[in-house]
Each structure stands twice: as structure tokens, then as C-alpha cells.
Short mmCIF file of C-alpha atoms in Angstrom, two decimals:
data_model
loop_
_atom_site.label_atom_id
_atom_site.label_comp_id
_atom_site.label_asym_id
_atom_site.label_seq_id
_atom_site.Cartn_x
_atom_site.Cartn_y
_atom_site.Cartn_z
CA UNK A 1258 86.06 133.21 155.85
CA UNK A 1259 85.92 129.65 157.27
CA UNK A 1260 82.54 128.21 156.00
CA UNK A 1261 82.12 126.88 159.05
CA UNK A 1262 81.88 129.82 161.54
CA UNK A 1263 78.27 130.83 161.00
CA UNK A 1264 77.93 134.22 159.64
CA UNK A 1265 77.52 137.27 162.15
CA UNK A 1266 74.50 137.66 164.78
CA UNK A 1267 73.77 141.16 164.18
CA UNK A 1268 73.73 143.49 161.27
CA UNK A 1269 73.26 146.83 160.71
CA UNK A 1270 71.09 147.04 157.47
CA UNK A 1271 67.99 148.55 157.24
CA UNK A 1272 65.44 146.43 156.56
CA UNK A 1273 63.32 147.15 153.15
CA UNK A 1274 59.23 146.65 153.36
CA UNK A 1275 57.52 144.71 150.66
CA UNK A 1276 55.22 146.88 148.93
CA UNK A 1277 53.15 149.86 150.84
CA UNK A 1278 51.56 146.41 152.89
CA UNK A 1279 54.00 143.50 152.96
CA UNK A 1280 56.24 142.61 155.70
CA UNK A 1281 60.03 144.51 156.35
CA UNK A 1282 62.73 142.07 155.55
CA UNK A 1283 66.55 141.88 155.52
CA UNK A 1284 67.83 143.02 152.51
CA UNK A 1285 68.57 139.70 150.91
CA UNK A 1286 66.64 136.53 150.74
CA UNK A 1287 67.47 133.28 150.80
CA UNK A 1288 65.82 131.41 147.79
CA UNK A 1289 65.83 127.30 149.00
CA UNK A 1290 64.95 125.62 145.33
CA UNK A 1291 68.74 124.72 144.40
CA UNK A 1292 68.97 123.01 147.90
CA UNK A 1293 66.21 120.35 146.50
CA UNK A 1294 65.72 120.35 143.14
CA UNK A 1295 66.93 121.64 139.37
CA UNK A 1296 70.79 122.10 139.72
CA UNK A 1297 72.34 118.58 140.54
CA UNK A 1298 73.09 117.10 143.81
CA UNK A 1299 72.90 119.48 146.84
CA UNK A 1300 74.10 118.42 150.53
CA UNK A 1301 71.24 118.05 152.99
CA UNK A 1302 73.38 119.06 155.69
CA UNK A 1303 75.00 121.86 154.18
CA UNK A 1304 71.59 123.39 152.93
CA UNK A 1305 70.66 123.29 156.46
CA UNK A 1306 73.75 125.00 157.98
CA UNK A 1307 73.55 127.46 155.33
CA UNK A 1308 69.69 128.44 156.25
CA UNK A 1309 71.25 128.28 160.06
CA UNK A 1310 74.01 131.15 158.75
CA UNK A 1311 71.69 133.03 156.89
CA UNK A 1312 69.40 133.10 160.22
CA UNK A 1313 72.06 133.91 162.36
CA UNK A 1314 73.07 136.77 159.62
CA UNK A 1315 69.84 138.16 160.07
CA UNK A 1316 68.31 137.21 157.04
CA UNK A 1317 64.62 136.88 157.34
CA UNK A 1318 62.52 135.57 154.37
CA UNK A 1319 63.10 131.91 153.25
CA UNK A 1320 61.87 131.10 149.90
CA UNK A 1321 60.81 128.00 148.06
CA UNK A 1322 57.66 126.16 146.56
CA UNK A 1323 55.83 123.41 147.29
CA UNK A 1324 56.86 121.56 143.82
CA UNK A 1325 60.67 122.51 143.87
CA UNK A 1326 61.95 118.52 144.68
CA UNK A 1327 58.31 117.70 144.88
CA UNK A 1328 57.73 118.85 148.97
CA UNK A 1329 61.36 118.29 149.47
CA UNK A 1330 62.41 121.56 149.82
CA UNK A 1331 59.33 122.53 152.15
CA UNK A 1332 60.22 119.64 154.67
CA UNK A 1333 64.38 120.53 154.54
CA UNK A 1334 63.08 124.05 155.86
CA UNK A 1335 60.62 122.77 158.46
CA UNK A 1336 63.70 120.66 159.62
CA UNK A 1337 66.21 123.59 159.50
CA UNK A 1338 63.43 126.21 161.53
CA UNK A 1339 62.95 123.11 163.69
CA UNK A 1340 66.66 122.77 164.93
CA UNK A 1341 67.46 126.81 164.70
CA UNK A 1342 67.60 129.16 168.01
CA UNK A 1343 64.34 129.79 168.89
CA UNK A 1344 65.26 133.91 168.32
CA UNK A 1345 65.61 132.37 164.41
CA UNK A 1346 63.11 130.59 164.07
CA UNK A 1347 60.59 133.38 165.14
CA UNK A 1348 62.04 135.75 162.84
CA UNK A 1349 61.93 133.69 159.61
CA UNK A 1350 59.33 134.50 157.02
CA UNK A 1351 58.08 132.15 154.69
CA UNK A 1352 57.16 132.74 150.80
CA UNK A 1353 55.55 129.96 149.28
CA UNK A 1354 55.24 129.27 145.26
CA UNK A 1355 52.08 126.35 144.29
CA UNK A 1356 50.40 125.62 141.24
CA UNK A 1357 52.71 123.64 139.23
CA UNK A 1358 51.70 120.04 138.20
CA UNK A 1359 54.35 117.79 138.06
CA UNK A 1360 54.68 114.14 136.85
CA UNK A 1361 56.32 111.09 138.16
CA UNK A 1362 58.91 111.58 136.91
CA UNK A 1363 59.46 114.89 137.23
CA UNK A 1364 58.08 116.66 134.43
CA UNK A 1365 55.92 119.90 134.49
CA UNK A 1366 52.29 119.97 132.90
CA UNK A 1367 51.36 122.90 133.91
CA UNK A 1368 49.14 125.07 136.48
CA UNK A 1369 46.19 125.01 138.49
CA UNK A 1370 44.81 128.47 139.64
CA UNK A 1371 41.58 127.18 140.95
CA UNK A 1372 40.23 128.29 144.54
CA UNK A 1373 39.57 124.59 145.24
CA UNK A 1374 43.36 123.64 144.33
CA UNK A 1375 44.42 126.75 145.71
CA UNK A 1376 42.84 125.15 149.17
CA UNK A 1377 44.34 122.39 148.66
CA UNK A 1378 48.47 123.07 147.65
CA UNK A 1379 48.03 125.18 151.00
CA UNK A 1380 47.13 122.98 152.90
CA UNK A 1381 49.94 120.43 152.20
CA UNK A 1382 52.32 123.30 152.39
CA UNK A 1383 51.78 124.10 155.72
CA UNK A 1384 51.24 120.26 157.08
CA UNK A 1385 54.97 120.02 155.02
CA UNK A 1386 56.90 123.42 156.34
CA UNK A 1387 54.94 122.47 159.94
CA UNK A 1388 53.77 125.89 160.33
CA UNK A 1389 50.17 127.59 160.72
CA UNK A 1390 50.60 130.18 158.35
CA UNK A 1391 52.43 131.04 155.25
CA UNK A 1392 54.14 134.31 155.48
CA UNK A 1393 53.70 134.90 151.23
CA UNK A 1394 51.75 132.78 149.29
CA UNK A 1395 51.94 132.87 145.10
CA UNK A 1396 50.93 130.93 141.97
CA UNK A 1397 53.98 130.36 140.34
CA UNK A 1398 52.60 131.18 136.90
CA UNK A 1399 49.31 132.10 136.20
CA UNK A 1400 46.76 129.32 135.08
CA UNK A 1401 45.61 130.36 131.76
CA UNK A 1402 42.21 128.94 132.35
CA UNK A 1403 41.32 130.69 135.47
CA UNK A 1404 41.24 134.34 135.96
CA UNK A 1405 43.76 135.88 138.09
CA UNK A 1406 40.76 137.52 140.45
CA UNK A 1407 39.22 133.88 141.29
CA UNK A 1408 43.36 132.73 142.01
CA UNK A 1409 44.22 135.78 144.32
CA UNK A 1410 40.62 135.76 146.09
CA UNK A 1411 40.99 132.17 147.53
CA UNK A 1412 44.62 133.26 148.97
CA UNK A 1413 42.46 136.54 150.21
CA UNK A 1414 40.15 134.13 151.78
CA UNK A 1415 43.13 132.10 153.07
CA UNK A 1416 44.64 135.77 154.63
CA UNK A 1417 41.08 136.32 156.11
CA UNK A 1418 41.42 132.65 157.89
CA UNK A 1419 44.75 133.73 159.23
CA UNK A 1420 46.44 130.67 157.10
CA UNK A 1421 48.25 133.31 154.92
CA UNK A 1422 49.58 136.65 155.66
CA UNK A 1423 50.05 138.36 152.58
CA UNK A 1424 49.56 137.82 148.76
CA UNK A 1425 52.00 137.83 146.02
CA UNK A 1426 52.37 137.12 142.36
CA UNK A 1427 55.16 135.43 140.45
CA UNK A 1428 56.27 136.13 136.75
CA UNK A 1429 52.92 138.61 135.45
CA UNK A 1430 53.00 141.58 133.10
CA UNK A 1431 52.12 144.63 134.21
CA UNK A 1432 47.92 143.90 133.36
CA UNK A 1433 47.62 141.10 135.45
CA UNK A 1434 49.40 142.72 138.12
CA UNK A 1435 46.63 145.96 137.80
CA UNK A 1436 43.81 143.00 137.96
CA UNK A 1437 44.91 141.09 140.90
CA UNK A 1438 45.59 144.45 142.70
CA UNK A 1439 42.02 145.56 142.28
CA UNK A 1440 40.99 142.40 144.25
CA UNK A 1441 43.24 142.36 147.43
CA UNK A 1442 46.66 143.89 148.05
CA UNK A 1443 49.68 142.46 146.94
CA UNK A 1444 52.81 142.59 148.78
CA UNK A 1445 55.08 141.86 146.17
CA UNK A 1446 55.81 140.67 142.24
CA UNK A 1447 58.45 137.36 142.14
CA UNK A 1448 60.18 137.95 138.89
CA UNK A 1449 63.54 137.32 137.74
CA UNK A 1450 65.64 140.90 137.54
CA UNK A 1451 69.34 140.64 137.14
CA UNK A 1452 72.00 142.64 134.98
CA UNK A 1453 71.00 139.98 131.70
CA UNK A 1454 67.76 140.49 132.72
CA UNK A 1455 66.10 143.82 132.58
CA UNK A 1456 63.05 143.31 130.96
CA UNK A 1457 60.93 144.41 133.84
CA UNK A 1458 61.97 148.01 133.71
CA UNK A 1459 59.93 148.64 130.66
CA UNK A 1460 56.77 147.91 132.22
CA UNK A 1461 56.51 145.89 134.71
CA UNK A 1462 58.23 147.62 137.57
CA UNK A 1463 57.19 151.46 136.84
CA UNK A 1464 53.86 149.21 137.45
CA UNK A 1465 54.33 147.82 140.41
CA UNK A 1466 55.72 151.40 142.19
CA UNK A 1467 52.31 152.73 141.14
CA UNK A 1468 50.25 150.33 142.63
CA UNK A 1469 52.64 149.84 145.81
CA UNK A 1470 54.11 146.86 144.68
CA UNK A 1471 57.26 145.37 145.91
CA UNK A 1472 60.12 142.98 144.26
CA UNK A 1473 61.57 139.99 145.09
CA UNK A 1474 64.00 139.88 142.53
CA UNK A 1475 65.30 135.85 141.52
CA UNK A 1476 67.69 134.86 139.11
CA UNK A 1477 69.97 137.94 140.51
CA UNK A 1478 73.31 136.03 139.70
CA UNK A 1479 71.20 134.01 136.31
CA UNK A 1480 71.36 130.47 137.94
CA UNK A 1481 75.29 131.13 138.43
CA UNK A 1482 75.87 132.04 134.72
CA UNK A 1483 77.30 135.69 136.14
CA UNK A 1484 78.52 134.29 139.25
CA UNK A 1485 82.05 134.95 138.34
CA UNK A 1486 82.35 130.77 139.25
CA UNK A 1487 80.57 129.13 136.38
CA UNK A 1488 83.61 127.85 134.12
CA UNK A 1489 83.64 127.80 130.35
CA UNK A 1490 84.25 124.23 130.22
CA UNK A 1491 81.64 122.98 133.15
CA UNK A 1492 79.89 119.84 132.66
CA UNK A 1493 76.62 119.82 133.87
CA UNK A 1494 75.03 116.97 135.95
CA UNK A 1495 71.87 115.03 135.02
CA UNK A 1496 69.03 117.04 135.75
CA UNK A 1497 70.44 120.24 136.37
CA UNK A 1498 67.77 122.39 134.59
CA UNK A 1499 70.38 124.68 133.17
CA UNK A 1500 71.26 121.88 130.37
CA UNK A 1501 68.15 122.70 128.85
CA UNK A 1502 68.63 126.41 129.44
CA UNK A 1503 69.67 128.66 126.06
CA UNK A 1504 72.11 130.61 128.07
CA UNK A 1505 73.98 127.79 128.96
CA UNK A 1506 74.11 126.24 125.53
CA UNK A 1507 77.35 126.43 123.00
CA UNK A 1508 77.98 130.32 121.77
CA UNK A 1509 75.44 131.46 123.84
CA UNK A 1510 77.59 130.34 126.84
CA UNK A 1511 80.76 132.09 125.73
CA UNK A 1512 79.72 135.23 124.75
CA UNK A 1513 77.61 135.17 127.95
CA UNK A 1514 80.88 134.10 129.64
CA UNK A 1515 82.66 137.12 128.21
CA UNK A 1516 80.57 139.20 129.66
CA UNK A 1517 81.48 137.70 132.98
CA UNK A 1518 85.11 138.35 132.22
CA UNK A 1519 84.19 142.14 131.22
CA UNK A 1520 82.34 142.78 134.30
CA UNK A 1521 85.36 140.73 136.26
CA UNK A 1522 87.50 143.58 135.37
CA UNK A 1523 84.95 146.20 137.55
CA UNK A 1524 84.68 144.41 140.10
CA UNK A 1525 88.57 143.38 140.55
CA UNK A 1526 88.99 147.11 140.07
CA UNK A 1527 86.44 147.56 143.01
CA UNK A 1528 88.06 145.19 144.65
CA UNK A 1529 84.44 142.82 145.03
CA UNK A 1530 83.88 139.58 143.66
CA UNK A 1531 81.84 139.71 140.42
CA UNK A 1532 78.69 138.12 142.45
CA UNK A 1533 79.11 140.87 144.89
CA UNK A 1534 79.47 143.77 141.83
CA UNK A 1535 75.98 142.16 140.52
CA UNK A 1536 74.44 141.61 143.89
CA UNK A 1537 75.06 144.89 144.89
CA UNK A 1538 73.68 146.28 141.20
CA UNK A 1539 70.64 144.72 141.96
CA UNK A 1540 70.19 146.10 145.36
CA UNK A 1541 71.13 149.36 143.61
CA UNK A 1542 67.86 149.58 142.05
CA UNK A 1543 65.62 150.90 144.56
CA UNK A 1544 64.57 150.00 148.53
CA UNK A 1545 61.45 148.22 147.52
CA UNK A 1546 63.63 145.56 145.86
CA UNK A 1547 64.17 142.27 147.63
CA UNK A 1548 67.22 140.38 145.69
CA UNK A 1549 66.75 136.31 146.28
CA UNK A 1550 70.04 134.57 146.37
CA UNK A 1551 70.15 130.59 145.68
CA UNK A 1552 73.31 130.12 147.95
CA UNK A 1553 73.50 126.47 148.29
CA UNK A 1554 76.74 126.74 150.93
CA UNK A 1555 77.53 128.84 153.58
CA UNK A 1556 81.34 130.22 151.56
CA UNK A 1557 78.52 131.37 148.93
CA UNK A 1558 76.23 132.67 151.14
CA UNK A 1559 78.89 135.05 152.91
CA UNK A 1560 79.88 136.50 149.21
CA UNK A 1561 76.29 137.39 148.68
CA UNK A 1562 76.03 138.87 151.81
CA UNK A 1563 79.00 140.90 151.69
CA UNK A 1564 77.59 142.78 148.67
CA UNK A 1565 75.38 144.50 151.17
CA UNK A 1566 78.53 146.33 152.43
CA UNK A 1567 79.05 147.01 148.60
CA UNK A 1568 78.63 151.17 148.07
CA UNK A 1569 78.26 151.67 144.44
CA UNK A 1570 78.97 155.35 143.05
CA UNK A 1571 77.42 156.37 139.69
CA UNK A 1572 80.61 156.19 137.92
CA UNK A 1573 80.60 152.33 139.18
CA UNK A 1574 77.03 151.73 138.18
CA UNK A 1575 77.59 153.30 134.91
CA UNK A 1576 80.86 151.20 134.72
CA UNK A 1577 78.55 148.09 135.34
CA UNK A 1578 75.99 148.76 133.17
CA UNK A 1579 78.46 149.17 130.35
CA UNK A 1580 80.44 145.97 130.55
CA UNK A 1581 76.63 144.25 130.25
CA UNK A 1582 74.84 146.53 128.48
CA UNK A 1583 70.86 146.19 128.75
CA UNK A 1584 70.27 143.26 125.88
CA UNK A 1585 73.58 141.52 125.57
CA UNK A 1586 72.61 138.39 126.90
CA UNK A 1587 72.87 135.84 124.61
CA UNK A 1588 69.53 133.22 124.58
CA UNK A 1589 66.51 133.33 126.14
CA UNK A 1590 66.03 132.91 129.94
CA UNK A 1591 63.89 129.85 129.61
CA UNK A 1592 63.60 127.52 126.84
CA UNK A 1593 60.77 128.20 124.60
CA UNK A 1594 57.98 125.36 126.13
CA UNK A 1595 58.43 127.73 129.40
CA UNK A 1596 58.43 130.68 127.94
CA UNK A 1597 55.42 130.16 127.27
CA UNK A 1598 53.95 130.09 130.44
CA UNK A 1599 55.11 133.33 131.58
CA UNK A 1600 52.77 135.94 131.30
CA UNK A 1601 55.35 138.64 132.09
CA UNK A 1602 56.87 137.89 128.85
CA UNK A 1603 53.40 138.73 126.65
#
């Protein structure tokens, strides 16, 4: 495909609803974060033309946060809706992660849940994305010091003002999600689901179908690690937060990587890329999951998408599911400082 034709106008794929009372969105999302911040160097006006293709492709929800390249990424989205079709622009959504407290020079500190900062992060996220409303609004991770209920009530408030339209949550176990459910409705659960990572089917997700829950699934292709494009003998750039990241690091990257090569083999025999065959796995998993992928570039972008067009049968799921078995990842998905902070890991 030249990378750059824009993708096509139209599409034929159903939409899938977030939750029993989020919005309908295209099948895939477009998370925005490696366009700013945390893998390397990204091209400002490549990350635009690839939010332009995904548009045009009919892609609907845009996601990002307000700390990812500390209000970069907001503004590169405001300026990409801004110089879209009109058509486009209308249709994009907006999901918005806050709460993270960041340092000068870059570092993390932690979270603030309060209603007061809650006020606050929102407001500077819509002055930065240049919009009157946030389509999604989440705490990244929760704020150990301030129960969930106060957190989620000032978004309610904030949905009541008509400054947010729905509520979601990002990286909680399966008894905060019950506890912020009992104050407002929640649309939908952010929280990383890929072939290496299937911790949420314990728990978390039979959760979230009970209470009406949707998914908007990150981390789909592990930061690139099962890509299919992420070469043995890579060398990372400065501040690309998979350095730090123990599936990137010595035998945890190989035997990761020959995992890759296993899967490789299904999807050749499918004849799919292997970011289609786990794109497509992940899409496999039920209608009220969203997968998010971090294309950077419209050539990537147009793989992802064509794993919608990806039928899998059971003997290719099974197939799938047995080159990475549940629990064969190699290292943790975070290192172990932010680990910590994820309450879908207690």
C-alpha cells in the first residue's frame, strides 16, 4: 500500500458499543501516546497524517492523556481535528487519561484522584484538545489516597455539566471496578489485554460483562514486542520507556522474540502479518472489546487495520493460542516501581 494514499473512506464494520452505556465505535482505536512521548522520536507530520488516515478509515475514538509528552499529545490532536474534513472531525471521539504527576524532567510521582484536581486536569485538557467536552474521561491509575467513589463522582459531576460524556477507568481489579460502578456508570475499563497478556480473564473481565462494562484493550501488539517488526538486535533510543521495560531486557527479549517467530509461522500460514494474527486475536475475544493500536505511521496503521478483514476459525485461534500459550511471556509488563501502582495487578 503506498503510505501515502490515505486509507479508504468507507468501511463496512460494525461498530461495537462501549459497555451497556458508552458510545458505538469503529472497531479499532487509535491510541496517540507513541506520537508524543515514551518510544523515541516520532514525526509531527506523520502522526498527523496518520490520525487523518485513520479518520478517513473510519476510525472513531482517538486516545491519549493529558501527561503523555506533558500536553503534547493533546495539542498534536487538536491540530490534526483542526485541519481534518469537517465529516472527521465530527465523528472523532475523544478518551482522555489525567492524574499522573510528572516532574521536570520527566519523571512520574504519582496520582492525584481528588475532585478539586480532577476539576482542574479537565479543564486544561479541554483548553489543550480545543474542545468543549471530553468524549471519555479516566484516572490513569487510581490515587491510593482517595477513594475511587470521590474520583468517579467529580467526572459524574463533570458528565452532569456536559464537560464529559461518559466515565471510564484505567488499570483496576475487578473491586474497584464493582465500587466505582455503584456510583455512576462506566462505559468502559482501559487495561492492557494482548496474547502475553491475559491476566484480565481471571477476574477482571468476567467482571466487567456483569456490570456492563466495556474494554478498550492497550498494549494489543506489547509496545511492538509481538509486532512481528521488533528485531532481536534493536537498539533502543534515549527515553524510549521500553529500555526500562523487563520484556525488553536480555533473555527475556529472546525467548519473548521466539515466541514471535512461533506465532510468525501461523500467521505466514494464514497468510497475515503476525500484527494482523494478534490484532485479529484480540478482536476475537468478544464485541464489547475495543483493541487500541499505537500506529505511529500510516504503512502501520493499514496492517492494523487490515486485521479487521482477518476471519479467524477455531482451529486458527487454537493454533494461536498454542504458539503463545497463556503465561509464556517472559518479565513483567512494567517494571516493578509501576507495578506498583496498578491496582489491577493486586
Amino acid at each position: 500500500m503506498d503510505t501515502n494514499q490515505s486509507t479508504t473512506q468507507t468501511s463496512p464494520h460494525r461498530l461495537r458499543t462501549l459497555g451497556a452505556t458508552g458510545p458505538a465505535v469503529f472497531p479499532l482505536g487509535l491510541g496517540c501516546m507513541g506520537m508524543s512521548a515514551l518510544y523515541g522520536e516520532a514525526d509531527r507530520d506523520e502522526s498527523i497524517a496518520t490520525i487523518h488516515a485513520a479518520l478517513d478509515a473510519g476510525v472513531t475514538l482517538l486516545d491519549t492523556g493529558d501527561f503523555y509528552g506533558m500536553g503534547h499529545n493533546e495539542l498534536l490532536i487538536n491540530e490534526a481535528l483542526r485541519t481534518a474534513p469537517a465529516a472527521a472531525r465530527e465523528q472523532a471521539l475523544t478518551s482522555v487519561k489525567f492524574g499522573a504527576l510528572r516532574t521536570v524532567e520527566g519523571g512520574f510521582t504519582g496520582y492525584d484522584g481528588r475532585p478539586e484536581a480532577v476539576r482542574n486536569f479537565l479543564a486544561y485538557s479541554l483548553q489543550r484538545l480545543g474542545r468543549d467536552h471530553i468524549d471519555i474521561y479516566r484516572i490513569a491509575r487510581v490515587d491510593p489516597d482517595v477513594p475511587i467513589e470521590e474520583t468517579v463522582g467529580a467526572i459524574a459531576e463533570a458528565v452532569e455539566a456536559g464537560h464529559v460524556r461518559h466515565i471510564g477507568l484505567s488499570e483496576v481489579g475487578a473491586q474497584t471496578l464493582r465500587r466505582a460502578a455503584a456510583v455512576a456508570p462506566i462505559a468502559d475499563l482501559q487495561i492492557e489485554y494482548s496474547l502475553v497478556s491475559r491476566g484480565i480473564e481471571q477476574e477482571i473481565l468476567p467482571t466487567a460483562r456483569e456490570l456492563g462494562i466495556g474494554i478498550t484493550a492497550y498494549g494489543v501488539l506489547s509496545r511492538g514486542l509481538i509486532s512481528g517488526h521488533f528485531p532481536r538486535d534493536r537498539e533502543l533510543a534515549p527515553g524510549d520507556f521500553r529500555g526500562m521495560s523487563p520484556r525488553f531486557q536480555g533473555t527475556n527479549l529472546q525467548r519473548n522474540l521466539d515466541l514471535v517467530e512461533t506465532l510468525r509461522k501461523v500467521a505466514d500460514g494464514r497468510g497475515i502479518s503476525v500484527a494482523q494474527a494478534a490484532i485479529a486475536w484480540v478482536l476475537s475475544r468478544g464485541e464489547d472489546i475495543v483493541p487500541l493500536v499505537g500506529a505511529r505511521r500510516r504503512d502501520r496503521l493499514a496492517e492494523a487495520l487490515g486485521a479487521m478483514d482477518v476471519e479467524l476459525t477455531p482451529a486458527d485461534l487454537t493454533a494461536i493460542e498454542d504458539a503463545v500459550p497463556v503465561g509464556a511471556a517472559a518479565g513483567e509488563r512494567y517494571p516493578v516501581a509501576q507495578m506498583a501502582h496498578l491496582d489491577s495487578e493486586r
